[in-house]
JSON list of C-alpha atoms and ligand atoms in Angstrom, two decimals:
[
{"chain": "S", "resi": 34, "resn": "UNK", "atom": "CA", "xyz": [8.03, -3.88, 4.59]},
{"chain": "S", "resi": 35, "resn": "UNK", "atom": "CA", "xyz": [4.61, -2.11, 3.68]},
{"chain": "S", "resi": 36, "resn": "UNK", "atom": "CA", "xyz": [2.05, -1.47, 6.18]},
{"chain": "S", "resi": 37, "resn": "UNK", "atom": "CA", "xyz": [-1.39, -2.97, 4.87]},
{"chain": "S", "resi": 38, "resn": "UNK", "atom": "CA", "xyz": [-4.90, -2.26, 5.98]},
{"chain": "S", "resi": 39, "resn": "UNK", "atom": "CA", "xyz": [-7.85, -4.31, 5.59]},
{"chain": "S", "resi": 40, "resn": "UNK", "atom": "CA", "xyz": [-11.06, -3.10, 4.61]},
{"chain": "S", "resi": 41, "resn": "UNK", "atom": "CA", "xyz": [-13.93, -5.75, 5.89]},
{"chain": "S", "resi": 42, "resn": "UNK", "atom": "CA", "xyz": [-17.18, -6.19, 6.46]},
{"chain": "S", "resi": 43, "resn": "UNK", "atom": "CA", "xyz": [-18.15, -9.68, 6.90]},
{"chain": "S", "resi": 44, "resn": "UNK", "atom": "CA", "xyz": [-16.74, -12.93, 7.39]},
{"chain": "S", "resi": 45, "resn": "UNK", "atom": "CA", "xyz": [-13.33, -12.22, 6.54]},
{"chain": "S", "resi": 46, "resn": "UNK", "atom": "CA", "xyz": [-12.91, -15.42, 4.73]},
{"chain": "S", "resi": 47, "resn": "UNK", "atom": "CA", "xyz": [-10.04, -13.42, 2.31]},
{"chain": "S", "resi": 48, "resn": "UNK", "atom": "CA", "xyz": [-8.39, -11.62, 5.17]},
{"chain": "S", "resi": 49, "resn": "UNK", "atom": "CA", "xyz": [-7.67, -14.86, 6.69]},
{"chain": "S", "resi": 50, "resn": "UNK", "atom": "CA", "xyz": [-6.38, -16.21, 3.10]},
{"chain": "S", "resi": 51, "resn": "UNK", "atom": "CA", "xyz": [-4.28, -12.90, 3.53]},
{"chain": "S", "resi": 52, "resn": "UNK", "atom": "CA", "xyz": [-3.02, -13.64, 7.11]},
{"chain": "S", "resi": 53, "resn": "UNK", "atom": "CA", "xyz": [-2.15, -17.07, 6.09]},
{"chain": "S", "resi": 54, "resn": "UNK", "atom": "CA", "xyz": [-0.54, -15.97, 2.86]},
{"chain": "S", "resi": 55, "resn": "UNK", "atom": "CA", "xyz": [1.73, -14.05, 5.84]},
{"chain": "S", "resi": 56, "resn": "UNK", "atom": "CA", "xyz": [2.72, -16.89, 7.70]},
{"chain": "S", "resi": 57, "resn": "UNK", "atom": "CA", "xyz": [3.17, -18.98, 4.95]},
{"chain": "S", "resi": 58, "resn": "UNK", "atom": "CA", "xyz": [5.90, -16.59, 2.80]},
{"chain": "S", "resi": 59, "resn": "UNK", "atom": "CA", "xyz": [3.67, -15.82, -0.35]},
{"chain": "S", "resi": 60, "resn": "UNK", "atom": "CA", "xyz": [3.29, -12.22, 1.75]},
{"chain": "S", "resi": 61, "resn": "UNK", "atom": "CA", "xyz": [6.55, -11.09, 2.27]},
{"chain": "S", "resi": 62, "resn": "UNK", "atom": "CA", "xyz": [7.02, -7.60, 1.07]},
{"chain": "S", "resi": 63, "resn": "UNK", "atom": "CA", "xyz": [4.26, -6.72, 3.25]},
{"chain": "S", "resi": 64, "resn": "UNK", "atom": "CA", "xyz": [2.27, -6.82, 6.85]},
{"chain": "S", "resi": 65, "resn": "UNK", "atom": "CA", "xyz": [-1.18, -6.07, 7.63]},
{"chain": "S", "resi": 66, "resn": "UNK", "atom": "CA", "xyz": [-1.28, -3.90, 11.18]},
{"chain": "S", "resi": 67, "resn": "UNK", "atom": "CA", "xyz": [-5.26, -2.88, 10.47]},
{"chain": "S", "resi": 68, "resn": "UNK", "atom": "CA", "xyz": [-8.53, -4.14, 10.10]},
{"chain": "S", "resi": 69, "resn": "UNK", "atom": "CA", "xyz": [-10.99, -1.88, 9.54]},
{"chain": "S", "resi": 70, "resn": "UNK", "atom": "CA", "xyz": [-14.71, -2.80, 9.81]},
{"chain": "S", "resi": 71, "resn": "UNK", "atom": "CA", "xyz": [-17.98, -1.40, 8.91]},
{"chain": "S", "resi": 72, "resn": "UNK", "atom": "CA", "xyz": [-20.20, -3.68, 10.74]},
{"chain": "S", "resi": 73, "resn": "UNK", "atom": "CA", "xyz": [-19.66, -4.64, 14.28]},
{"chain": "S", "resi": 74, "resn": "UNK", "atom": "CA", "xyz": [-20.18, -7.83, 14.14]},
{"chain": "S", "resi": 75, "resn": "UNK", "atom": "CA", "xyz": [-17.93, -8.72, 11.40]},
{"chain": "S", "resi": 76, "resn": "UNK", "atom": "CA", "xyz": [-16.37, -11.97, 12.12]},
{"chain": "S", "resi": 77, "resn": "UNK", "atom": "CA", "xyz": [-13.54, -10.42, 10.17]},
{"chain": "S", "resi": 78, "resn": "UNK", "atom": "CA", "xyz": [-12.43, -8.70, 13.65]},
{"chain": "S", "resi": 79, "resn": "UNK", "atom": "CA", "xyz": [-12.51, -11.90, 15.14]},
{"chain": "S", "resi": 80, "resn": "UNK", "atom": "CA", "xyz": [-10.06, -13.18, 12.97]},
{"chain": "S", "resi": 81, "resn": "UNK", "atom": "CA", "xyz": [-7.67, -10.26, 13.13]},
{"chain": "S", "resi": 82, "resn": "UNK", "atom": "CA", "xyz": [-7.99, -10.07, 17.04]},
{"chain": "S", "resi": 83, "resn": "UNK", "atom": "CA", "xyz": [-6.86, -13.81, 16.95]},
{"chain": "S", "resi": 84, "resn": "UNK", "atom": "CA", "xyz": [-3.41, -12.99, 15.64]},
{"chain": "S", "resi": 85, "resn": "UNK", "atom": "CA", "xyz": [-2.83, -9.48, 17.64]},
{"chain": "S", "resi": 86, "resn": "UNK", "atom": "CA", "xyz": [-3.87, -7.13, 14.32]},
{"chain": "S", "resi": 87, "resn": "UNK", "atom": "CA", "xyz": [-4.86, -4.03, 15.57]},
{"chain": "S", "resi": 88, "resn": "UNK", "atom": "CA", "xyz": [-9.00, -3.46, 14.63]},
{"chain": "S", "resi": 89, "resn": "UNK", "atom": "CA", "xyz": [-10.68, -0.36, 14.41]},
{"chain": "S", "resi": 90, "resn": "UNK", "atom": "CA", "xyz": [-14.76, -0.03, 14.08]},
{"chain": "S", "resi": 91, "resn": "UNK", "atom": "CA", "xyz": [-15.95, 2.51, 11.92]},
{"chain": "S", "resi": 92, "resn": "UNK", "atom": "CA", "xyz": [-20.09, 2.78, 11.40]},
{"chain": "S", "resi": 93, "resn": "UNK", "atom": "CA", "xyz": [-21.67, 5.08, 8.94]},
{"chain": "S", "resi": 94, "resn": "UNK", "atom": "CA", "xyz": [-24.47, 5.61, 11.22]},
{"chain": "S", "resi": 95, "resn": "UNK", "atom": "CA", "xyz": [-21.82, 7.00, 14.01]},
{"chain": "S", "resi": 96, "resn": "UNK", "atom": "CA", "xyz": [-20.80, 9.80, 11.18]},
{"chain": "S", "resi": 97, "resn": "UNK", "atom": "CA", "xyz": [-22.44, 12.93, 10.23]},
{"chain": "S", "resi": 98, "resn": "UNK", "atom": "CA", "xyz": [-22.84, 11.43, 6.16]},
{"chain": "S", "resi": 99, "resn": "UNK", "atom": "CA", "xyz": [-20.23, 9.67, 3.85]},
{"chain": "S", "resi": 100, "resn": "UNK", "atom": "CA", "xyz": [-17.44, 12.39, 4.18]},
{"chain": "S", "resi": 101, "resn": "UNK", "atom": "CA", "xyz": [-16.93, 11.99, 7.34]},
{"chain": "S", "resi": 102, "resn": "UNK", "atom": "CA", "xyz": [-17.05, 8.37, 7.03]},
{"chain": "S", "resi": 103, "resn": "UNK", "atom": "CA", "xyz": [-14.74, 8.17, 5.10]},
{"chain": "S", "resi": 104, "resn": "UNK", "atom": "CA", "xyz": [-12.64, 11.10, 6.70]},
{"chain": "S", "resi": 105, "resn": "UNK", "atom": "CA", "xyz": [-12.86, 9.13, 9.91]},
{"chain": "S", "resi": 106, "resn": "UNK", "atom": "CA", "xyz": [-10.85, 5.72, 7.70]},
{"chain": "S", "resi": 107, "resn": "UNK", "atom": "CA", "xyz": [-8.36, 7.80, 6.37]},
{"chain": "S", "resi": 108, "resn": "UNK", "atom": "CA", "xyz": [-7.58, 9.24, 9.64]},
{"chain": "S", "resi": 109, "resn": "UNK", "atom": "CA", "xyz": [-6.92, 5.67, 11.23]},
{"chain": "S", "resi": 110, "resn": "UNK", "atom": "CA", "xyz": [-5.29, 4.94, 7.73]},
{"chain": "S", "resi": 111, "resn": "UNK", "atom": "CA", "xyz": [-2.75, 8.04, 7.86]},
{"chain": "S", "resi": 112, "resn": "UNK", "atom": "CA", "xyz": [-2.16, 7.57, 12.15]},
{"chain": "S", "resi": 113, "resn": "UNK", "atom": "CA", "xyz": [-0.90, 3.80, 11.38]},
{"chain": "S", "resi": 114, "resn": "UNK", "atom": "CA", "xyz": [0.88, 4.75, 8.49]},
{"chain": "S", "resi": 115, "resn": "UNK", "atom": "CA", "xyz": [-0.72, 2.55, 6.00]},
{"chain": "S", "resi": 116, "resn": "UNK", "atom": "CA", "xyz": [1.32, 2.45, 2.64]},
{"chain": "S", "resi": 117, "resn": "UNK", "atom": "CA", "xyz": [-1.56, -0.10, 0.79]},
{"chain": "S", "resi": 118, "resn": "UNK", "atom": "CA", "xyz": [-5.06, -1.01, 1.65]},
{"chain": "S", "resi": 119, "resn": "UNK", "atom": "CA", "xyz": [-7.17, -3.89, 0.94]},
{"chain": "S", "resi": 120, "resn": "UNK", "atom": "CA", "xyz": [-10.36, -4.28, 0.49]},
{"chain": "S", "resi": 121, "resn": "UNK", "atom": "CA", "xyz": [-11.53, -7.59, 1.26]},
{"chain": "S", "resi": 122, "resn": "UNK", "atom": "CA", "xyz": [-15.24, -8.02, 1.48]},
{"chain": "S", "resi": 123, "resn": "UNK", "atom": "CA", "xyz": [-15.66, -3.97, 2.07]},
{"chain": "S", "resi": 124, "resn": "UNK", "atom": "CA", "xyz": [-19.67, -3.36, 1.44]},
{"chain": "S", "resi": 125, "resn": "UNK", "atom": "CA", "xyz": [-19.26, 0.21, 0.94]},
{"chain": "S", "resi": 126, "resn": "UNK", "atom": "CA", "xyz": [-18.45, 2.15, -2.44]},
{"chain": "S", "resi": 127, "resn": "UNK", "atom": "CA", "xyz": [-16.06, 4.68, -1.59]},
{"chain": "S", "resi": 128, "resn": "UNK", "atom": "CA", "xyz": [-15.84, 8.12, -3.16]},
{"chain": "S", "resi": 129, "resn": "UNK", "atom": "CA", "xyz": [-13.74, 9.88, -5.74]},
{"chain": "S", "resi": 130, "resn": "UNK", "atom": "CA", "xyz": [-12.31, 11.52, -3.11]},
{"chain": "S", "resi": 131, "resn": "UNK", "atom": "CA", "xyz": [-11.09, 8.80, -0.73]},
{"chain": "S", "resi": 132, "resn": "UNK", "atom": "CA", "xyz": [-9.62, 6.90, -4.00]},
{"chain": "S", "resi": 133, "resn": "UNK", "atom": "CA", "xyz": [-7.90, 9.32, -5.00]},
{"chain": "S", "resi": 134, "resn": "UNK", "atom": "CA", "xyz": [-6.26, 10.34, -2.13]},
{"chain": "S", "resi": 135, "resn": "UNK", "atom": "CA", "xyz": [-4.96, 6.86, -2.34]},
{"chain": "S", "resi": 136, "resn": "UNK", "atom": "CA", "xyz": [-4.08, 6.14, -6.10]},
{"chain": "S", "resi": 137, "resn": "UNK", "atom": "CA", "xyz": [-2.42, 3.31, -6.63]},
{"chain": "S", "resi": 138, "resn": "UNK", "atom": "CA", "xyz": [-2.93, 2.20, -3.21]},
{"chain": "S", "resi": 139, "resn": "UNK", "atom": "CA", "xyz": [-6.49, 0.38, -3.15]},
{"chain": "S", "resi": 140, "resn": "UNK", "atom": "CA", "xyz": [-6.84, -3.09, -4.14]},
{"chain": "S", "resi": 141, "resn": "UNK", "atom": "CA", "xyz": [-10.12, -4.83, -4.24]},
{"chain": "S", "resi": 142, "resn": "UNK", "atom": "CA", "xyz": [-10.98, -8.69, -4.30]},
{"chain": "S", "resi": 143, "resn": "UNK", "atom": "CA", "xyz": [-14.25, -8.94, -6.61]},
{"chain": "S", "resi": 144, "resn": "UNK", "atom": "CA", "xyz": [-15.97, -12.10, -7.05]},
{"chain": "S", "resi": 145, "resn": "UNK", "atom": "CA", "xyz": [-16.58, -12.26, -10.78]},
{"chain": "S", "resi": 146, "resn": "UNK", "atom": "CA", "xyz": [-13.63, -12.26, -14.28]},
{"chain": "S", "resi": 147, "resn": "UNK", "atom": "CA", "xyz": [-14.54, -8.39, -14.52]},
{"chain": "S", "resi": 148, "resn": "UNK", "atom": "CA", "xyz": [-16.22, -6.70, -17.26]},
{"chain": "S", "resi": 149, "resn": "UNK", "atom": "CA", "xyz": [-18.42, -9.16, -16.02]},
{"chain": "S", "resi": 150, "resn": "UNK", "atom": "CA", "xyz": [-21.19, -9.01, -13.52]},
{"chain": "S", "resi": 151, "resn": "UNK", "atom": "CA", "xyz": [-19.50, -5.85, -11.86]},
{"chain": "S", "resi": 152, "resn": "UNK", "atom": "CA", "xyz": [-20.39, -2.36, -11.10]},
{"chain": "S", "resi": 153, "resn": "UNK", "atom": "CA", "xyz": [-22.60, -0.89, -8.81]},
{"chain": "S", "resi": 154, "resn": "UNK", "atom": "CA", "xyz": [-25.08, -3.15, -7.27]},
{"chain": "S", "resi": 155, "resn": "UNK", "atom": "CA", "xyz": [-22.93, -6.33, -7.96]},
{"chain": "S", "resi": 156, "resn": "UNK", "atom": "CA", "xyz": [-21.77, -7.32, -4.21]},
{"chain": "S", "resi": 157, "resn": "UNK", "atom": "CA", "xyz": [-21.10, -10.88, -2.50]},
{"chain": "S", "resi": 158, "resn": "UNK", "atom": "CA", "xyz": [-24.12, -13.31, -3.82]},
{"chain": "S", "resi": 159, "resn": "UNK", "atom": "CA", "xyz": [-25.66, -10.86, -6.04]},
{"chain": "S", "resi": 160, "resn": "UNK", "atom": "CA", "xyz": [-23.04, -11.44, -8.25]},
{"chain": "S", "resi": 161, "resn": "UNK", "atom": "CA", "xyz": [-23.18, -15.31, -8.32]},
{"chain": "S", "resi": 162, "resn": "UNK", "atom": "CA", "xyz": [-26.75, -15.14, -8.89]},
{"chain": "S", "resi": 163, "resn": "UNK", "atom": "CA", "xyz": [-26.23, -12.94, -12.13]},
{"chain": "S", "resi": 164, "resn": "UNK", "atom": "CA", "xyz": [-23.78, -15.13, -13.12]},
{"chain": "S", "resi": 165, "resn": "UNK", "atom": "CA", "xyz": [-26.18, -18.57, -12.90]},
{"chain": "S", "resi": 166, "resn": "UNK", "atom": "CA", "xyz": [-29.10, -16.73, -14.05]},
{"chain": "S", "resi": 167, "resn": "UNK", "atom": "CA", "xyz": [-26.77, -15.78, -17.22]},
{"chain": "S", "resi": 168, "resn": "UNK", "atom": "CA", "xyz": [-25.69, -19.16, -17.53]},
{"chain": "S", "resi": 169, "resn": "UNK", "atom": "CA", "xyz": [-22.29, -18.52, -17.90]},
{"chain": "S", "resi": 170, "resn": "UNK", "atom": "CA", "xyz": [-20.50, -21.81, -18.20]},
{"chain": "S", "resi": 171, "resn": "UNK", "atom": "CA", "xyz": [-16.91, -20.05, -16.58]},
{"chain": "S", "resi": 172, "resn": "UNK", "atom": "CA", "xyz": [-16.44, -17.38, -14.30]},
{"chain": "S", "resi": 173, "resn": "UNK", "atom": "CA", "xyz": [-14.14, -16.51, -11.64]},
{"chain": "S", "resi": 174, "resn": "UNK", "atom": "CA", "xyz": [-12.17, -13.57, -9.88]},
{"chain": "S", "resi": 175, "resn": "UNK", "atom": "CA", "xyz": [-10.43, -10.46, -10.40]},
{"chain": "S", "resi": 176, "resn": "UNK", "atom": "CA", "xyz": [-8.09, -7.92, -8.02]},
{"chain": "S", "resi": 177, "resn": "UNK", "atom": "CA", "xyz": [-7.90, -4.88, -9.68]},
{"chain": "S", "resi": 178, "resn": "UNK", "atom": "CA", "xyz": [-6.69, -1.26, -8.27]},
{"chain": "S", "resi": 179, "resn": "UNK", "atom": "CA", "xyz": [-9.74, 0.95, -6.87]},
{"chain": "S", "resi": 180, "resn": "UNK", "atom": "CA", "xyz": [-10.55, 4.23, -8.84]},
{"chain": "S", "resi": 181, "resn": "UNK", "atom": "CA", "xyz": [-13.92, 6.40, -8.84]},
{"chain": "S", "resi": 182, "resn": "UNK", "atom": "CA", "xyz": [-15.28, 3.80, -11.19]},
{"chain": "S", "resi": 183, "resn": "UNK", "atom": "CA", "xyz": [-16.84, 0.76, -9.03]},
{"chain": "S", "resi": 184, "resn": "UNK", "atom": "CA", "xyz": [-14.86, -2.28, -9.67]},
{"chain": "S", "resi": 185, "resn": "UNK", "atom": "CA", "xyz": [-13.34, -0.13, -12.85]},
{"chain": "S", "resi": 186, "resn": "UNK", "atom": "CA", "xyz": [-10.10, 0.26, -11.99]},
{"chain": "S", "resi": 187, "resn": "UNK", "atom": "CA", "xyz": [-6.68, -1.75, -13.63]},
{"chain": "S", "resi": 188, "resn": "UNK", "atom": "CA", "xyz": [-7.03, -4.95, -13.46]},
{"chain": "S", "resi": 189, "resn": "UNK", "atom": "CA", "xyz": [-3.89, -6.94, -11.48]},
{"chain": "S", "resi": 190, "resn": "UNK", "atom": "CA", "xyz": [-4.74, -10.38, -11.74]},
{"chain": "S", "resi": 191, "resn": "UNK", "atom": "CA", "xyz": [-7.94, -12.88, -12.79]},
{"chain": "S", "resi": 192, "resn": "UNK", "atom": "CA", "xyz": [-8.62, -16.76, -12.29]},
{"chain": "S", "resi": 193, "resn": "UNK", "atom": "CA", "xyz": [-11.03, -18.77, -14.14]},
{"chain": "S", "resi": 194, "resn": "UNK", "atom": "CA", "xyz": [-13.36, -21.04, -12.13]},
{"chain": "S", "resi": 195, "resn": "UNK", "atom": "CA", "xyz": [-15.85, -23.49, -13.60]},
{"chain": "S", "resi": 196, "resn": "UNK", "atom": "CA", "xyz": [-19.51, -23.31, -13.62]},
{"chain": "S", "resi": 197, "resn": "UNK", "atom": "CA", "xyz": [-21.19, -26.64, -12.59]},
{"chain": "S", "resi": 198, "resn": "UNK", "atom": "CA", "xyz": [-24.69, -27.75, -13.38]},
{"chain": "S", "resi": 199, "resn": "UNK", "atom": "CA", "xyz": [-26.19, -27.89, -10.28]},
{"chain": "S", "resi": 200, "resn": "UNK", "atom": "CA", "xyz": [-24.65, -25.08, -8.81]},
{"chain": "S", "resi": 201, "resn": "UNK", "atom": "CA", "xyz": [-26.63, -22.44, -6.23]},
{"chain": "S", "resi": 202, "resn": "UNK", "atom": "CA", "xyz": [-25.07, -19.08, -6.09]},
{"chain": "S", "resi": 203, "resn": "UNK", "atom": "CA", "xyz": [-23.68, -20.08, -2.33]},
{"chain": "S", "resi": 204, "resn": "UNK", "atom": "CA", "xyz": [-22.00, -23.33, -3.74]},
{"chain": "S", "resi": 205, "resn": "UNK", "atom": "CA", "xyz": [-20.36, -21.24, -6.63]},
{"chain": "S", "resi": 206, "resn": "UNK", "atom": "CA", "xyz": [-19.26, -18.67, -4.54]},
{"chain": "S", "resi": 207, "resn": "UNK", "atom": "CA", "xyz": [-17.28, -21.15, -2.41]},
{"chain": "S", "resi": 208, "resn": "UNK", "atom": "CA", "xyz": [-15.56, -22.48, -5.50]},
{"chain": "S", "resi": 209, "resn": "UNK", "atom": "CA", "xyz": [-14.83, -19.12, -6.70]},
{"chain": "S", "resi": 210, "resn": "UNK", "atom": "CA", "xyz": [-13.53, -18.42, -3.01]},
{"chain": "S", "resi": 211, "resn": "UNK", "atom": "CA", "xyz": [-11.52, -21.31, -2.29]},
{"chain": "S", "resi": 212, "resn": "UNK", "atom": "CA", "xyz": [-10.26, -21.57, -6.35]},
{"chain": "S", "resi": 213, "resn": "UNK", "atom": "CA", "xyz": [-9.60, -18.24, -6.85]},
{"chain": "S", "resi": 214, "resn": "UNK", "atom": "CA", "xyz": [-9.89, -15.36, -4.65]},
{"chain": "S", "resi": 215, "resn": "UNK", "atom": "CA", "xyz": [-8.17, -17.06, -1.68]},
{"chain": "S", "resi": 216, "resn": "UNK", "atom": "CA", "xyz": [-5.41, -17.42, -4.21]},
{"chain": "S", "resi": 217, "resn": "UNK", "atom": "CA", "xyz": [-5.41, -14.56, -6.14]},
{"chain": "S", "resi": 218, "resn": "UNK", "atom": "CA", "xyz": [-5.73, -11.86, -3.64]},
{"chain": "S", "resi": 219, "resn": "UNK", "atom": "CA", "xyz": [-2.66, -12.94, -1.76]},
{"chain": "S", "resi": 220, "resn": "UNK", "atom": "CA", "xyz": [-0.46, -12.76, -4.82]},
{"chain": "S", "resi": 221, "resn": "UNK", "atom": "CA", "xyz": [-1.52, -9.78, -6.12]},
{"chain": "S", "resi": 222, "resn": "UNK", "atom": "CA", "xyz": [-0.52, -7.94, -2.95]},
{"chain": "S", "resi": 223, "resn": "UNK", "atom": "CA", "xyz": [2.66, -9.16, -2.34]},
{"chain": "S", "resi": 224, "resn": "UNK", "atom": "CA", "xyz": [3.05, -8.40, -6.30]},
{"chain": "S", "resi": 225, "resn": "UNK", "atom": "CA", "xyz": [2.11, -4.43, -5.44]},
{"chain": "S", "resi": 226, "resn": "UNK", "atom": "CA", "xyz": [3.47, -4.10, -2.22]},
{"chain": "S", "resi": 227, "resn": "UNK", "atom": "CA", "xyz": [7.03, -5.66, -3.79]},
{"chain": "S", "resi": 228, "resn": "UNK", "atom": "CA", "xyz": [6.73, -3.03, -6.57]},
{"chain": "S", "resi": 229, "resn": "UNK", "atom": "CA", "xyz": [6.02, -0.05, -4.62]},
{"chain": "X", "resi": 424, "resn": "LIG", "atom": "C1", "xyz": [-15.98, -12.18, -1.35]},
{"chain": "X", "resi": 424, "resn": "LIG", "atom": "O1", "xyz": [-16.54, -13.11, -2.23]},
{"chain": "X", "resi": 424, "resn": "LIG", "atom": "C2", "xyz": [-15.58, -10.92, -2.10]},
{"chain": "X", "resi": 424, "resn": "LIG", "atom": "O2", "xyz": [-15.05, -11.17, -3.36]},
{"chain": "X", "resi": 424, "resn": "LIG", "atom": "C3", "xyz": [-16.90, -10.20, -2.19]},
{"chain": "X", "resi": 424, "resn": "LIG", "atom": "O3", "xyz": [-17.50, -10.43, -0.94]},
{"chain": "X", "resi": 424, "resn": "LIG", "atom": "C4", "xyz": [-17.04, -11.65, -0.37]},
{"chain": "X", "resi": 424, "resn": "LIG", "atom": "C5", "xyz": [-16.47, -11.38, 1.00]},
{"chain": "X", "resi": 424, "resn": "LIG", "atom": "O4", "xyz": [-16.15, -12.57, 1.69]},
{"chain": "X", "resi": 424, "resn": "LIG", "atom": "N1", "xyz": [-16.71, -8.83, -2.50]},
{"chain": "X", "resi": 424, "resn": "LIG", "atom": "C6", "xyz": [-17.52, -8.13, -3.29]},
{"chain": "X", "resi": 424, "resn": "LIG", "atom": "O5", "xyz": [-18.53, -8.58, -3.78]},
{"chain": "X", "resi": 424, "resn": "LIG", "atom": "C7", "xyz": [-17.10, -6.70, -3.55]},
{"chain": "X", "resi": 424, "resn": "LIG", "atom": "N2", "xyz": [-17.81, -6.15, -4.65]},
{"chain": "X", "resi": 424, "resn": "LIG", "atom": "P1", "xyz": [-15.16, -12.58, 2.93]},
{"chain": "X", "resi": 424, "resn": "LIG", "atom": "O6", "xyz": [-15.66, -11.56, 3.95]},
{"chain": "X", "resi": 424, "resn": "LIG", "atom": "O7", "xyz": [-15.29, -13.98, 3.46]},
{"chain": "X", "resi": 424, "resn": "LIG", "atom": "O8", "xyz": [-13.78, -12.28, 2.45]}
]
């Protein structure tokens, strides 16, 4: 069994796809026993508290600048001897060093089929918008592993998702959620974690 972490920073809609993905078998080389959070009021941490996961706030403005940040996370990552971390809705680019201390180890859920609509600056609704104002007729999600490139790293697996009409960036991001990075995400990790 791995130890996983959870990097969140919002509403935790894939960590609870995660959780359930736990109860429900799909996760069974693997067992997340931290959520880490960025943002206080994540309702992320709500979710993990719910099931007895161990949480852990960690705020940039509480840190000297981005090293220790991110020192502070790998601290709690070593101290609960986290084999894999996920980051699930994780606002916050992290830095050559941090990845690759963990190589291999980082997966990230991104809401788009990457090389599209991806890199810096393409976060949570951003990246639907780009995608309608393209007028891409399919899109989707990818988990990939995390390097120093944002949302460059190998690419695990993709789902397509359709592209309706009338859709507003928050309608298409709930397809894209509930189609394919609720499903996605899940599988991937228990692919990694079972490999490791
Ligand atoms: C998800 O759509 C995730 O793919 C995206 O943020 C949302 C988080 O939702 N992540 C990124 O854009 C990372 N570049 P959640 O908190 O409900 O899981």
């Amino acid at each position: 069994m791995k130890n996983i972490a959870v990097l969140v920073s919002g509403g935790g809609t894939n960590l609870q796809a995660i959780i359930d993905a736990q109860n429900n078998g799909i996760i069974k080389s693997g067992k997340v026993v931290l959520v880490i959070s960025n943002n206080k009021n994540a309702y992320a941490l709500t979710r993990a508290e719910n099931v007895g996961i161990a949480t852990k706030i960690i705020l940039k403005k509480d840190c000297v600048d981005t090293y220790d940040f991110e020192a502070k996370i790998i601290e709690a990552l070593e101290n609960a001897n986290i084999d894999l971390i996920v980051l699930a809705g994780f606002m916050s680019i992290l830095s050559e060093r941090f990845t690759s201390h963990f190589e291999n180890r980082i997966l990230n859920v991104h809401p788009s089929l990457i090389p599209s609509f991806c890199g810096d600056g393409f976060y949570g609704l951003k990246v639907h918008e780009a995608a309608l104002e393209k007028g891409v007729k399919v899109t989707g999600a990818t988990v990939h592993f995390v390097n120093e490139i944002t949302d460059g790293g190998k690419i695990i697996m993709q789902k397509a998702v359709e592209v309706k009409d009338d859709d507003t960036p928050e309608t298409l991001q709930k397809r894209v959620m509930q189609e394919a990075e609720w499903i996605i995400l899940p599988k991937a990790i228990e692919k990694v974690a079972s490999e490791m």
